[in-house]
Coordinates of C-alpha atoms and ligand atoms in Angstrom, one line a residue:
Chain P
M24 CA 40.1 214.5 78.7
S25 CA 41.5 217.7 80.1
D26 CA 37.9 219.0 80.8
T27 CA 37.9 216.8 84.0
T28 CA 38.9 219.1 86.7
L29 CA 38.3 216.8 89.6
S30 CA 40.0 217.6 92.9
A31 CA 42.6 215.4 94.5
A32 CA 40.0 214.1 97.0
Q33 CA 37.7 213.0 93.9
R34 CA 40.1 211.6 91.4
L35 CA 40.6 207.7 91.6
V36 CA 43.9 206.2 93.1
G37 CA 44.3 202.5 92.9
V38 CA 46.5 199.6 93.3
D39 CA 46.7 196.1 91.5
I40 CA 47.5 193.2 93.8
Q41 CA 48.7 189.6 92.7
E42 CA 45.9 187.1 93.2
S43 CA 47.3 184.6 96.0
E44 CA 46.4 183.0 99.2
T45 CA 48.2 185.6 101.5
N46 CA 47.1 188.5 99.4
R47 CA 43.5 187.8 99.7
A48 CA 43.7 188.9 103.3
V49 CA 45.3 192.1 102.2
V50 CA 42.5 192.6 99.7
E51 CA 39.9 191.9 102.3
A52 CA 41.5 194.3 104.7
I53 CA 41.7 197.1 102.1
E54 CA 38.0 196.5 101.3
A55 CA 37.2 196.8 104.9
D56 CA 39.1 199.9 105.5
N57 CA 38.0 201.6 102.3
P58 CA 34.3 201.5 102.2
D59 CA 34.2 203.5 99.0
C60 CA 36.6 201.2 96.9
S61 CA 35.7 199.2 94.1
V62 CA 37.4 195.7 93.3
Q63 CA 38.0 194.2 89.9
H64 CA 39.2 190.8 89.0
M65 CA 41.5 190.6 86.2
P66 CA 43.6 187.4 85.2
G67 CA 46.1 186.9 88.0
L68 CA 45.2 190.3 89.5
V69 CA 42.9 192.2 91.8
R70 CA 42.6 195.8 91.0
I71 CA 41.2 198.1 93.8
T72 CA 40.5 201.6 93.1
C73 CA 39.1 204.5 95.4
P74 CA 38.3 208.0 95.0
G75 CA 41.0 210.2 96.5
R76 CA 42.8 207.9 99.0
L77 CA 43.4 204.3 99.7
V78 CA 44.8 203.0 102.9
V79 CA 46.2 199.8 104.0
N80 CA 46.1 199.1 107.9
R81 CA 48.7 196.6 109.3
E82 CA 46.3 195.7 112.1
T83 CA 43.4 195.0 109.7
V84 CA 45.6 192.7 107.6
E85 CA 46.9 190.9 110.7
E86 CA 43.4 190.2 112.0
R87 CA 42.6 188.6 108.7
L88 CA 45.9 186.8 108.3
G89 CA 46.1 185.6 111.8
R90 CA 49.7 186.4 112.1
E91 CA 52.2 189.3 112.3
W92 CA 52.5 191.3 109.1
E93 CA 54.8 194.1 108.5
T94 CA 53.9 196.7 106.0
H95 CA 57.2 196.1 104.1
E96 CA 55.4 192.8 103.2
F97 CA 53.1 194.8 100.9
Q98 CA 56.0 194.9 98.4
M99 CA 55.2 191.1 97.9
A100 CA 51.7 191.9 96.9
I101 CA 51.7 195.0 94.9
V102 CA 52.1 194.9 91.1
T103 CA 51.4 198.5 90.3
Y104 CA 49.6 201.5 91.6
F105 CA 48.4 205.0 90.6
G106 CA 48.5 208.0 92.9
H107 CA 51.3 208.9 95.2
I108 CA 52.6 206.9 98.1
K109 CA 51.8 209.6 100.7
E110 CA 52.7 207.4 103.7
W111 CA 54.4 204.2 104.4
D112 CA 55.2 203.5 108.1
D113 CA 55.0 200.6 110.5
D114 CA 51.2 200.9 110.7
E115 CA 49.8 202.1 107.4
I116 CA 50.2 202.7 103.7
V117 CA 48.3 205.6 102.2
I118 CA 48.0 206.2 98.4
A119 CA 46.5 209.6 97.5
W120 CA 47.0 212.5 95.0
N121 CA 48.7 215.5 96.2
H122 CA 47.1 218.3 94.3
Chain Z
M3 CA 69.0 201.0 128.8
T4 CA 69.8 197.8 130.8
I5 CA 72.1 195.1 129.3
A6 CA 70.8 192.2 131.4
P7 CA 68.0 190.2 129.6
D8 CA 64.7 191.2 131.1
A9 CA 62.0 188.7 131.3
S10 CA 59.4 190.5 129.2
R11 CA 61.8 191.0 126.3
S12 CA 63.2 187.4 126.2
A13 CA 59.5 186.2 126.2
S14 CA 58.7 188.2 123.0
K15 CA 60.0 186.4 120.1
K16 CA 60.7 189.5 118.2
T17 CA 63.6 191.7 118.8
R18 CA 62.8 195.3 119.1
K19 CA 63.5 197.2 116.0
L20 CA 63.5 201.0 115.5
P21 CA 60.4 202.4 113.8
M22 CA 60.6 202.3 110.1
K23 CA 61.3 205.9 109.7
Q24 CA 64.1 206.1 112.1
R25 CA 65.6 202.9 110.7
Y26 CA 65.5 204.4 107.2
Q27 CA 67.2 207.5 108.5
A28 CA 69.9 205.6 110.2
L29 CA 70.7 203.0 107.7
T30 CA 70.0 204.8 104.4
R31 CA 70.5 208.6 104.9
D32 CA 72.9 208.8 107.9
L33 CA 75.5 206.6 106.2
D34 CA 76.3 209.6 103.9
W35 CA 79.2 211.9 104.6
E36 CA 80.3 215.3 103.4
P37 CA 83.8 215.1 101.5
S38 CA 86.5 216.9 103.4
Y39 CA 89.5 216.9 101.0
V40 CA 87.7 216.4 97.6
D41 CA 85.7 219.1 95.8
P42 CA 82.0 217.8 95.8
K43 CA 82.2 218.8 92.1
D44 CA 84.9 216.4 91.3
M45 CA 83.0 213.7 93.3
F46 CA 79.7 214.2 91.5
P47 CA 80.8 215.5 88.0
Y48 CA 77.6 214.9 86.0
T49 CA 74.9 216.7 88.0
E50 CA 75.2 220.1 86.2
F51 CA 75.6 219.9 82.5
E52 CA 71.9 219.2 81.9
G53 CA 71.1 222.6 83.4
I54 CA 69.1 221.1 86.2
K55 CA 69.6 223.0 89.5
I56 CA 69.5 221.1 92.8
H57 CA 69.7 223.0 96.0
D58 CA 68.9 220.5 98.6
W59 CA 69.3 216.8 98.0
S60 CA 68.0 215.9 101.3
K61 CA 64.4 216.8 100.2
W62 CA 64.3 213.7 98.0
E63 CA 61.6 211.4 99.5
D64 CA 61.7 207.7 99.5
P65 CA 58.2 206.7 100.5
F66 CA 59.3 202.9 100.6
R67 CA 61.7 203.7 103.3
L68 CA 63.7 200.7 102.2
T69 CA 66.7 199.7 104.1
V70 CA 69.2 197.1 102.9
D71 CA 68.1 194.5 105.3
A72 CA 64.5 194.7 104.4
Y73 CA 65.4 194.8 100.7
A74 CA 67.5 191.7 100.8
K75 CA 64.8 189.7 102.8
Y76 CA 61.9 190.5 100.6
Q77 CA 64.0 190.0 97.3
A78 CA 65.1 186.6 98.5
E79 CA 61.6 185.6 99.2
K80 CA 60.4 186.7 95.8
D81 CA 63.2 184.6 94.1
K82 CA 62.4 181.6 96.2
R83 CA 58.7 181.7 95.2
L84 CA 59.7 182.1 91.5
Y85 CA 62.2 179.2 91.4
A86 CA 59.7 176.8 93.1
V87 CA 57.3 177.6 90.3
L88 CA 59.8 177.2 87.6
D89 CA 60.8 173.8 88.9
G90 CA 57.2 172.4 89.1
F91 CA 56.7 173.6 85.6
A92 CA 59.7 171.9 84.2
Q93 CA 59.0 168.7 86.1
G94 CA 55.3 168.7 85.0
Q95 CA 55.9 169.3 81.3
G96 CA 53.9 172.5 81.9
H97 CA 54.7 173.9 78.4
L98 CA 52.1 171.5 77.0
S99 CA 49.4 173.3 78.7
L100 CA 49.9 176.5 76.9
T101 CA 46.8 177.6 74.8
D102 CA 49.0 177.1 71.7
A103 CA 52.5 177.2 70.5
S104 CA 51.9 180.4 68.7
Y105 CA 51.4 182.1 72.2
L106 CA 55.1 181.9 72.7
N107 CA 55.5 184.4 69.9
T108 CA 54.8 187.0 72.5
M109 CA 57.5 185.6 74.8
K110 CA 60.0 185.5 71.7
L111 CA 59.4 189.2 71.4
F112 CA 59.7 189.7 75.0
L113 CA 63.0 187.9 75.4
Q114 CA 64.4 189.5 72.4
G115 CA 63.2 193.0 72.9
V116 CA 62.7 193.6 76.6
T117 CA 65.0 191.4 78.5
P118 CA 68.2 193.1 77.3
L119 CA 66.6 196.5 78.2
E120 CA 66.5 195.2 81.8
Y121 CA 70.2 194.5 81.7
Q122 CA 70.8 198.1 80.4
A123 CA 68.4 199.5 83.0
H124 CA 70.6 197.6 85.6
R125 CA 73.7 199.4 84.2
N126 CA 72.4 202.8 84.1
F127 CA 70.9 202.7 87.5
A128 CA 74.1 201.6 88.9
Y129 CA 75.6 204.6 87.2
L130 CA 72.9 206.8 89.1
A131 CA 73.7 205.0 92.4
R132 CA 77.2 206.3 92.0
H133 CA 76.6 209.7 90.5
L134 CA 73.6 211.4 92.1
A135 CA 74.7 213.5 94.9
G136 CA 72.1 212.6 97.5
P137 CA 72.1 209.5 99.6
G138 CA 68.3 208.9 99.1
P139 CA 68.2 208.7 95.4
R140 CA 71.5 206.9 95.5
F141 CA 70.2 204.2 97.6
A142 CA 66.9 203.9 95.6
A143 CA 68.8 203.7 92.3
L144 CA 71.1 201.1 93.8
C145 CA 68.0 198.9 94.8
Q146 CA 66.7 199.4 91.2
S147 CA 70.0 198.6 89.7
I148 CA 70.0 195.2 91.6
D149 CA 66.3 194.6 90.7
E150 CA 66.9 195.1 87.1
I151 CA 69.6 192.6 86.8
R152 CA 67.4 190.2 88.8
H153 CA 64.7 190.9 86.1
A154 CA 67.1 190.1 83.2
Q155 CA 68.3 186.9 85.0
T156 CA 64.9 185.6 86.1
E157 CA 63.4 186.3 82.6
I158 CA 66.2 184.3 80.9
H159 CA 66.0 181.5 83.3
T160 CA 62.1 181.4 82.9
L161 CA 62.1 181.5 79.2
S162 CA 65.1 178.9 78.8
N163 CA 62.6 176.4 79.8
Y164 CA 60.7 177.1 76.5
N165 CA 64.1 177.1 74.5
K166 CA 64.3 173.3 74.8
Y167 CA 61.2 172.8 72.8
Y168 CA 60.4 175.8 70.7
S169 CA 62.2 178.0 68.0
G170 CA 63.1 181.7 68.2
L171 CA 64.5 181.8 71.8
H172 CA 68.0 180.7 71.1
N173 CA 69.9 183.7 70.1
Y174 CA 68.1 186.7 71.5
L175 CA 71.3 188.7 72.5
Q176 CA 72.7 188.7 69.1
Q177 CA 69.4 189.5 67.6
H178 CA 68.6 192.3 69.9
D179 CA 71.7 194.1 68.6
R180 CA 71.0 193.2 64.8
V181 CA 67.5 192.6 63.8
W182 CA 65.4 195.3 62.2
Y183 CA 62.3 195.3 64.6
L184 CA 64.4 194.8 67.7
S185 CA 66.1 198.1 66.9
V186 CA 62.9 199.8 68.0
P187 CA 63.4 198.9 71.8
K188 CA 67.2 198.9 71.6
S189 CA 67.3 202.5 70.1
F190 CA 64.8 203.8 72.6
F191 CA 66.9 202.4 75.4
D192 CA 70.2 203.7 73.8
D193 CA 68.8 207.1 73.5
A194 CA 68.1 207.2 77.2
L195 CA 71.5 205.6 78.1
S196 CA 73.4 208.3 76.2
A197 CA 71.4 211.2 77.8
G198 CA 72.5 212.7 81.2
P199 CA 71.5 211.3 84.7
F200 CA 68.5 213.6 85.0
E201 CA 67.2 213.1 81.5
F202 CA 67.6 209.4 82.0
L203 CA 65.5 209.7 85.4
I204 CA 62.7 211.2 83.4
A205 CA 63.1 208.9 80.4
I206 CA 63.2 205.7 82.1
G207 CA 62.4 206.4 85.9
F208 CA 59.4 208.5 85.0
S209 CA 58.1 208.1 81.4
F210 CA 58.9 204.4 81.0
E211 CA 58.4 203.0 84.7
Y212 CA 55.6 205.3 85.7
L213 CA 53.7 206.6 82.8
L214 CA 53.9 203.5 80.4
T215 CA 54.8 200.6 82.6
N216 CA 51.2 199.4 83.0
L217 CA 50.9 199.4 79.3
L218 CA 54.1 197.6 78.6
F219 CA 54.2 195.0 81.4
V220 CA 50.7 194.3 82.8
P221 CA 49.3 193.1 79.5
F222 CA 52.2 190.7 78.9
M223 CA 51.7 189.1 82.5
S224 CA 47.9 189.0 82.3
G225 CA 48.3 187.5 78.8
A226 CA 50.6 184.8 80.2
S227 CA 48.2 184.1 83.0
F228 CA 45.2 183.8 80.6
N229 CA 47.3 181.6 78.3
G230 CA 48.5 178.9 80.6
D231 CA 52.1 180.4 81.0
L232 CA 52.4 180.1 84.7
P233 CA 56.3 180.7 84.8
T234 CA 56.0 184.0 83.0
M235 CA 53.1 185.1 85.0
T236 CA 55.3 184.4 88.0
F237 CA 58.3 186.2 86.9
G238 CA 56.1 189.0 85.7
F239 CA 54.6 189.5 88.8
S240 CA 57.9 189.1 90.7
A241 CA 59.3 191.8 88.5
Q242 CA 56.2 194.0 88.7
S243 CA 56.4 194.0 92.6
D244 CA 59.8 195.7 92.1
E245 CA 58.1 198.0 89.6
S246 CA 56.0 199.8 92.1
R247 CA 59.3 200.9 93.8
H248 CA 60.5 201.9 90.5
M249 CA 57.3 203.7 89.6
T250 CA 57.8 205.7 92.9
L251 CA 61.4 206.5 92.2
G252 CA 60.3 208.1 88.9
L253 CA 57.5 210.0 90.4
E254 CA 59.6 211.2 93.3
A255 CA 62.3 212.2 90.8
I256 CA 60.0 214.5 88.8
K257 CA 58.4 216.1 91.9
F258 CA 62.0 216.7 93.4
L259 CA 63.2 218.3 90.1
L260 CA 60.1 220.4 89.9
E261 CA 60.3 221.5 93.5
Q262 CA 63.9 222.3 93.6
D263 CA 64.0 225.2 91.0
E264 CA 61.5 226.8 88.8
D265 CA 64.1 226.8 86.1
N266 CA 63.9 223.0 86.1
V267 CA 60.3 223.1 84.9
P268 CA 60.7 223.8 81.2
I269 CA 63.7 221.3 81.0
V270 CA 61.4 218.5 82.5
Q271 CA 58.5 219.3 80.4
E272 CA 60.6 218.8 77.2
W273 CA 61.7 215.6 78.4
I274 CA 58.3 214.5 79.2
D275 CA 57.3 215.6 75.7
K276 CA 60.1 213.7 74.1
W277 CA 59.9 210.5 76.3
F278 CA 56.3 210.2 76.2
W279 CA 56.5 209.8 72.4
R280 CA 59.6 207.7 72.3
G281 CA 57.9 205.3 74.8
Y282 CA 54.5 205.4 73.2
R283 CA 56.0 204.4 69.7
V284 CA 57.6 201.3 71.4
T285 CA 54.3 200.4 73.1
G286 CA 53.0 199.8 69.4
L287 CA 54.7 196.2 69.8
V288 CA 52.5 195.5 72.9
A289 CA 49.4 196.9 71.1
Q290 CA 49.9 194.2 68.3
M291 CA 50.7 191.5 70.9
L292 CA 47.5 192.1 72.8
D293 CA 45.3 192.2 69.7
Y294 CA 46.8 189.8 67.5
M295 CA 49.6 187.4 69.1
L296 CA 47.8 186.1 72.2
P297 CA 45.5 183.1 71.3
R298 CA 43.3 183.9 74.3
K299 CA 42.7 187.7 74.4
V300 CA 42.9 189.4 77.8
M301 CA 41.9 192.9 76.9
S302 CA 42.2 195.0 73.8
W303 CA 44.8 197.5 73.3
K304 CA 42.2 200.1 73.2
E305 CA 40.9 199.0 76.6
A306 CA 44.3 198.8 78.1
F307 CA 45.1 202.4 76.8
E308 CA 41.9 203.9 78.1
L309 CA 42.4 202.2 81.5
Y310 CA 46.0 202.6 82.0
F311 CA 46.8 205.7 80.2
E312 CA 43.8 207.9 79.7
Q313 CA 42.3 207.2 83.1
Q314 CA 45.2 206.7 85.3
M315 CA 47.7 209.1 83.7
M316 CA 45.8 211.8 81.9
Q317 CA 42.9 212.0 84.4
G318 CA 45.1 211.2 87.5
L319 CA 48.7 212.1 87.3
F320 CA 48.7 215.0 84.9
Q321 CA 46.0 216.8 87.0
D322 CA 48.4 216.5 89.8
L323 CA 51.5 217.7 87.8
A324 CA 49.5 220.7 86.7
F325 CA 50.2 222.2 90.1
Y326 CA 53.8 222.5 89.0
G327 CA 52.9 224.0 85.7
I328 CA 53.5 220.7 83.9
T329 CA 51.1 220.0 80.9
P330 CA 50.1 216.8 79.2
P331 CA 52.8 215.5 76.9
R332 CA 53.1 217.2 73.4
H333 CA 51.5 215.0 70.8
V334 CA 49.4 213.1 73.2
E335 CA 46.3 214.0 71.2
Q336 CA 47.9 212.1 68.3
A337 CA 48.4 209.1 70.5
L338 CA 44.8 209.2 71.7
S339 CA 43.5 209.3 68.2
E340 CA 45.5 206.3 67.1
K341 CA 44.1 203.9 69.7
E342 CA 41.8 202.2 67.2
I343 CA 44.3 201.8 64.6
L344 CA 47.6 201.2 66.1
S345 CA 47.8 197.5 66.7
H346 CA 46.2 196.8 63.3
Q347 CA 48.9 198.8 61.6
V348 CA 51.9 197.4 63.5
Y349 CA 50.9 193.8 63.1
W350 CA 50.3 194.2 59.4
V351 CA 53.9 195.3 59.1
L352 CA 55.1 192.3 61.4
Y353 CA 52.9 189.9 59.3
Q354 CA 54.5 190.9 55.9
F355 CA 58.1 190.9 57.3
S356 CA 57.9 187.9 59.7
H357 CA 60.2 185.9 57.2
A358 CA 63.0 188.2 58.5
A359 CA 61.9 187.9 62.1
A360 CA 62.5 185.6 65.0
F361 CA 58.8 184.9 65.4
T362 CA 56.0 183.6 63.3
T363 CA 52.6 185.2 62.4
S364 CA 49.3 184.0 60.8
V365 CA 46.3 185.6 59.3
P366 CA 43.6 186.0 62.1
D367 CA 40.9 183.1 61.8
D368 CA 37.0 183.9 61.7
E369 CA 36.7 183.9 65.5
H370 CA 39.6 186.4 65.9
M371 CA 38.3 188.5 63.1
A372 CA 34.9 188.7 64.8
W373 CA 36.5 189.7 68.0
L374 CA 38.4 192.5 66.3
S375 CA 35.3 193.7 64.6
A376 CA 33.4 193.8 67.9
T377 CA 36.3 195.4 69.6
Y378 CA 37.1 198.0 67.0
P379 CA 33.6 198.6 65.5
D380 CA 34.7 201.9 63.8
T381 CA 37.9 201.0 62.3
F382 CA 38.3 197.1 61.8
D383 CA 35.8 196.3 59.3
K384 CA 36.3 199.5 57.3
Y385 CA 40.1 199.5 57.0
F386 CA 41.7 196.3 58.1
R387 CA 39.4 193.4 57.4
P388 CA 39.7 194.1 53.7
L389 CA 43.5 193.6 54.0
W390 CA 43.0 190.1 55.6
E391 CA 40.4 188.9 53.3
K392 CA 42.7 189.8 50.5
E393 CA 45.5 187.9 52.2
R394 CA 43.2 184.9 52.5
R395 CA 42.5 184.8 48.8
N396 CA 46.3 185.0 48.2
I397 CA 46.9 182.2 50.5
A398 CA 44.1 180.2 48.7
A399 CA 45.9 180.8 45.6
G400 CA 49.1 179.6 47.2
G401 CA 50.8 182.9 47.8
R402 CA 51.2 183.8 51.3
H403 CA 52.6 187.4 51.1
F404 CA 56.0 188.5 52.3
V405 CA 57.4 191.8 51.5
R406 CA 60.6 191.2 49.6
G407 CA 61.8 194.9 49.6
L408 CA 63.2 196.7 52.5
P409 CA 61.1 199.5 54.2
Q410 CA 61.9 203.2 55.0
L411 CA 62.5 203.4 58.6
C412 CA 61.8 206.3 60.9
Q413 CA 64.9 208.1 61.8
V414 CA 63.7 208.3 65.5
C415 CA 61.6 205.4 66.4
Q416 CA 63.0 203.1 63.7
I417 CA 59.6 201.6 62.9
P418 CA 58.8 201.1 59.2
M419 CA 56.8 203.9 57.8
T420 CA 53.3 202.6 58.5
F421 CA 51.6 205.1 60.6
T422 CA 49.0 207.2 58.9
E423 CA 48.2 210.9 58.9
P424 CA 46.0 212.1 61.8
G425 CA 42.3 211.6 61.0
D426 CA 43.1 209.6 57.8
P427 CA 43.9 206.0 58.4
T428 CA 44.7 205.2 54.7
T429 CA 47.3 207.8 54.0
I430 CA 50.8 206.9 55.3
A431 CA 52.5 209.8 57.1
Q432 CA 56.1 210.7 56.3
R433 CA 57.9 213.8 57.6
V434 CA 61.0 215.0 56.0
S435 CA 63.7 217.1 57.6
V436 CA 66.9 218.4 56.2
Y437 CA 69.9 218.7 58.4
E438 CA 73.3 219.6 57.1
G439 CA 72.1 219.2 53.5
E440 CA 70.8 215.6 54.1
K441 CA 67.3 214.4 54.2
F442 CA 65.9 212.5 57.3
N443 CA 62.6 210.8 57.4
T444 CA 60.3 210.4 60.4
C445 CA 57.1 208.7 60.9
S446 CA 55.0 211.4 62.6
D447 CA 54.9 214.9 64.0
G448 CA 56.0 213.4 67.3
C449 CA 59.2 211.8 65.9
Q450 CA 60.0 214.9 63.7
W451 CA 59.8 217.1 66.7
I452 CA 62.2 214.9 68.7
F453 CA 64.5 214.7 65.6
E454 CA 64.5 218.4 65.0
R455 CA 65.4 219.1 68.7
E456 CA 68.4 217.0 68.7
P457 CA 69.4 216.3 65.0
E458 CA 73.0 216.0 65.8
K459 CA 72.0 212.9 67.9
Y460 CA 69.6 211.3 65.8
V461 CA 71.6 211.5 62.6
Q462 CA 73.8 208.9 64.3
A463 CA 71.1 206.4 64.5
W464 CA 71.9 202.7 63.5
L465 CA 69.0 202.1 61.1
P466 CA 68.9 198.4 60.1
V467 CA 67.7 199.0 56.6
H468 CA 70.5 201.6 56.0
Q469 CA 73.0 199.3 57.5
I470 CA 71.9 196.5 55.1
Y471 CA 72.3 198.7 52.1
Q472 CA 75.7 200.0 53.3
G473 CA 76.8 196.2 53.4
N474 CA 77.3 195.8 57.1
C475 CA 74.9 193.0 57.8
G476 CA 76.4 189.9 56.3
G477 CA 75.9 190.5 52.7
P478 CA 73.6 191.6 49.9
T479 CA 71.1 188.9 49.8
L480 CA 68.3 188.1 52.2
P481 CA 69.7 184.7 53.2
D482 CA 73.0 186.5 54.0
V483 CA 71.2 188.9 56.2
L484 CA 69.2 186.3 57.8
A485 CA 72.3 184.3 58.6
W486 CA 73.9 187.4 60.0
Y487 CA 70.8 187.8 62.3
G488 CA 71.5 184.4 63.6
L489 CA 68.2 183.0 62.7
Q490 CA 67.6 179.3 62.0
D491 CA 65.1 177.3 60.3
G492 CA 61.9 177.4 62.2
D493 CA 62.3 180.8 63.8
S494 CA 60.6 182.8 61.1
G495 CA 57.6 183.3 58.7
E496 CA 54.2 181.8 58.7
H497 CA 53.1 180.1 62.0
K498 CA 50.9 177.3 60.3
G499 CA 53.0 174.5 59.3
S500 CA 56.1 176.0 61.1
R501 CA 58.3 173.6 63.1
D502 CA 56.6 174.8 66.4
D503 CA 53.2 174.3 64.9
L504 CA 53.9 170.8 63.7
N505 CA 55.5 169.8 66.9
W506 CA 52.7 171.1 69.0
Q507 CA 50.2 169.1 67.0
R508 CA 52.4 165.9 67.2
W509 CA 52.7 166.4 71.1
H510 CA 49.0 167.0 71.6
A511 CA 47.9 164.0 69.3
Q512 CA 50.5 161.6 70.6
T513 CA 49.7 161.1 74.3
P514 CA 47.3 162.6 76.5
T515 CA 50.0 163.6 79.0
G516 CA 52.6 164.5 76.4
L517 CA 55.2 162.9 78.6
G518 CA 58.6 162.6 76.9
A519 CA 57.8 165.2 74.2
E520 CA 60.9 166.2 72.4
G521 CA 61.2 169.0 69.9
E522 CA 62.3 168.1 66.5
Q523 CA 65.8 169.6 65.9
Ligands
FE2_18 FE1 62.8 195.8 85.2
FE2_19 FE1 61.8 198.7 86.4
ZN20 ZN1 58.8 207.5 64.3

């Protein structure tokens, strides 16, 4: 296990999202903004992983949802994540490793 | 700035808010003050005795940038959604759409073993919310404290729906304090509660909430979703959505401590070593739940462990922490090497002692055994299938097996001696340490290392078996002890033919809708 010396940009980060109507838009937005991500469906959950960095953009979510969406609302969707929350402001949420 | 309403503003439905970062600064950080007539050491008396050095509390980050208004708004919304589901479930006789009555054994274990920990977490985060010397971590701890009491309450409300119809859910608080297998999670948390504030942050905030939370909670919730338990899935995900904030607090805590002073690094490393192993031993209960208790399997313990621990923590997190000189937890190799035997060993113990538990167990059926063989090709058929086949012969001969004696417990994790020597799944491991002329037994190198690091703490452990022998548990006979545990008819033993099983069969035979189903009391 410790022979893996991948850089922060290569190691996977990810987020698990509850499966729901609203969250489908969030998942679609993440897929659109993170072309390298992979999406896995588990009971009640959608799991999205990306190498190095995962971003959630408010505008992309709003386009898909057809209404205003504040990034705080991501708290209603997220079940767990791995990586660090590097940024969480009005416009985007970024999950990445630091080192 | 003009006071008169201008057209463009009143036309927009939204009042203008400060950007998130400034709002957080104003509402969370700026409300702090410097004491003028009280010595800061008197105001925050618990921040130095553990040897941790903090130079600048303002360096603590809260990436969620949570403010009290946003917190209240979203938490209220989460509760509203949950209670709508609970109402619908109760009105629609939802309990009849579970996969099987035996599924609820997982929820009995959860209510007895985990819900009281939520309440204890609430208490200790309230303490941190008072005693950490920086406004950022204090506010994050306050939110977590309120979250944790919400978890305790919503879990109790959710599972109370089942208490009306099923056994084993009626007396979980008393049982948490008294019953042998529940001393495993209880003593784990008591260990953390009786530590200092920084050790608690690493024990619960980091090790429990970040390192192990996915192994502890996500399997329960996915299991619920897969077995028709909509209310539990809903409370679970409702609680888990707070969990991502708790994970963040744990991770920020560790980064903060490591960045504040190099002298903190070895202290934090020892806490990681200790609390990884403490937490990992508790996850044995989850392992057997995934592989044995769920009627419909979600994922095996091995898969969960590989995904949530090896991939995310070993290959993700610990690579990151290496930057600070932090190494993977001591004894992690042992945990990795146990992943194909852990669940089998733990369930075998629970099976044999379930006459003294508030849940029921059964021998796996053919389909279940086939799944176990396929999932654990290197271990199940070789080491564990023979046990179950022998037990089937016992049952055919009319003798379902319960152990009548009492087991030796590990002085640290309090699990009966059942774990085996590294690389040898047939030899039970037992370590012996001597402290002040007395012998103390532990289940593994991990638990022994923890014991020997702080023997003065662990010699005080409330070990259920010792307590029975000392006459502190209701009396000398098994019925005396079970009465003292608060167990009632139908709570314990074999599932097949148990009260829950018979009710279940009756309800499902009776009417297609099952309307009006009443538990036999
Ligand atoms: Fe919780
Ligand atoms: Fe938590
Ligand atoms: Zn132990």
